């Protein structure tokens, strides 16, 4: 490449760019477009104060909003609250959003935002003040036609409500379309909360179908029992799949015969975490990954499957619910071992797909039933999975490479059509 980019340096950025570089070589991608795609078009770095609940302490925190690609329409992507947030990480996540939207055929480029805080240590009032101030800091770069935030790690519907309210207060009228993943009461979509988990399971179903595996015969392990993981486990269990392991930040639980998810939810309602749940053997989050199972869904955080444990995984199919759970080295090991990897940019695209539905419903002021949303989501997920799988077969590559080829290919073609200004 002609110029080195040092601004975004971080392990996740290196992963996202290595994936792009490897795929670009394979596709024979035009070098001018290739280089353009390696860095975001816009990156906003802000630091701002927020008042702790004691009223005397004021802390300064750092926040980001990165817009990778403005070619396809407004930019789209979540906002995460996490201590690991840095510019490179948010940039990598924005790059993945670009591919994700292109694979699904959504009219968005990729974006991501984040604030470097530990949301678990903060009260609801502190989170509200941080969210409102962060929104004020990035208000010029977001908007329904500009860039549309959504929930991600550490954020939820409530955070989206505060962003929407802050933005609307500044504009002087309600602007529901500035975020997706909102509560239904203020213009959210039916089915958005479950959408990512539902999409993950749609991919697992397709991958099993291709291999002639019946869902009733499948054992499933899910790392991370948050919004994505718990929905995936629930839907799979309704379809007759045995959920043998789940985990949260406190650790996990394994039961070869299948976990009783009702009992899990009751326990979580009472205790707030899986620690002490007696419905199986206690395992760590690392141990969960190497348990015997047919389908493994990492739905927690990035960088979980690395060269240190990739040769110990015992699943047949890995469906990435989280963003960036598998390192480049691990990916090669898994492919070599014949484990099918349904990559994040396809497997977890259900979230942004229903975000797109939410945005469209908001623009039209015409709302769909939950059944309509779910049917349309499943149709789009199946179409995208089959398209990527067919491309993988034709090109003799894994699903990740095929998904990247599809995403990058569509974006490159759009860039070529639009040309360069001036
Ligand atoms: N944060 C989610 C993701 O990583 C959803 C983004 C959205 O709905 O815009 O795909």
PDB file of C-alpha atoms and ligand atoms in Angstrom, residues 76-78 97 100 112 150-152 180 192 323 348 351-352 355, ligand 1:
ATOM      1  CA  UNK A  76     -25.320   3.119  10.369  1.00  0.00           C
ATOM      2  CA  UNK A  77     -24.012   1.315  13.397  1.00  0.00           C
ATOM      3  CA  UNK A  78     -24.195   0.909  17.136  1.00  0.00           C
ATOM      4  CA  UNK A  97     -20.740  -2.471   9.552  1.00  0.00           C
ATOM      5  CA  UNK A 100     -22.534  -6.140   6.870  1.00  0.00           C
ATOM      6  CA  UNK A 112     -19.763   2.925  15.004  1.00  0.00           C
ATOM      7  CA  UNK A 150     -28.227   1.896  17.481  1.00  0.00           C
ATOM      8  CA  UNK A 151     -27.516  -0.290  20.518  1.00  0.00           C
ATOM      9  CA  UNK A 152     -24.305  -2.304  20.825  1.00  0.00           C
ATOM     10  CA  UNK A 180     -32.881   2.645  15.832  1.00  0.00           C
ATOM     11  CA  UNK A 192     -35.822  -5.329  16.889  1.00  0.00           C
ATOM     12  CA  UNK A 323     -18.334  -8.776  16.386  1.00  0.00           C
ATOM     13  CA  UNK A 348     -25.116 -10.957  13.337  1.00  0.00           C
ATOM     14  CA  UNK A 351     -29.778  -6.497  14.115  1.00  0.00           C
ATOM     15  CA  UNK A 352     -28.962  -3.882  11.534  1.00  0.00           C
ATOM     16  CA  UNK A 355     -32.810  -1.434  12.312  1.00  0.00           C
TER      17      UNK A 355
HETATM   18  N1  LIG B   1     -24.688  -2.841  16.924  1.00  0.00           N
HETATM   19  C1  LIG B   1     -25.296  -3.757  16.018  1.00  0.00           C
HETATM   20  C2  LIG B   1     -24.271  -4.345  15.068  1.00  0.00           C
HETATM   21  O1  LIG B   1     -23.106  -4.426  15.393  1.00  0.00           O
HETATM   22  C3  LIG B   1     -26.499  -3.152  15.293  1.00  0.00           C
HETATM   23  C4  LIG B   1     -26.240  -1.932  14.505  1.00  0.00           C
HETATM   24  C5  LIG B   1     -27.517  -1.245  14.005  1.00  0.00           C
HETATM   25  O2  LIG B   1     -28.596  -1.757  14.249  1.00  0.00           O
HETATM   26  O3  LIG B   1     -27.375  -0.204  13.383  1.00  0.00           O
HETATM   27  O4  LIG B   1     -24.583  -4.831  14.017  1.00  0.00           O
END
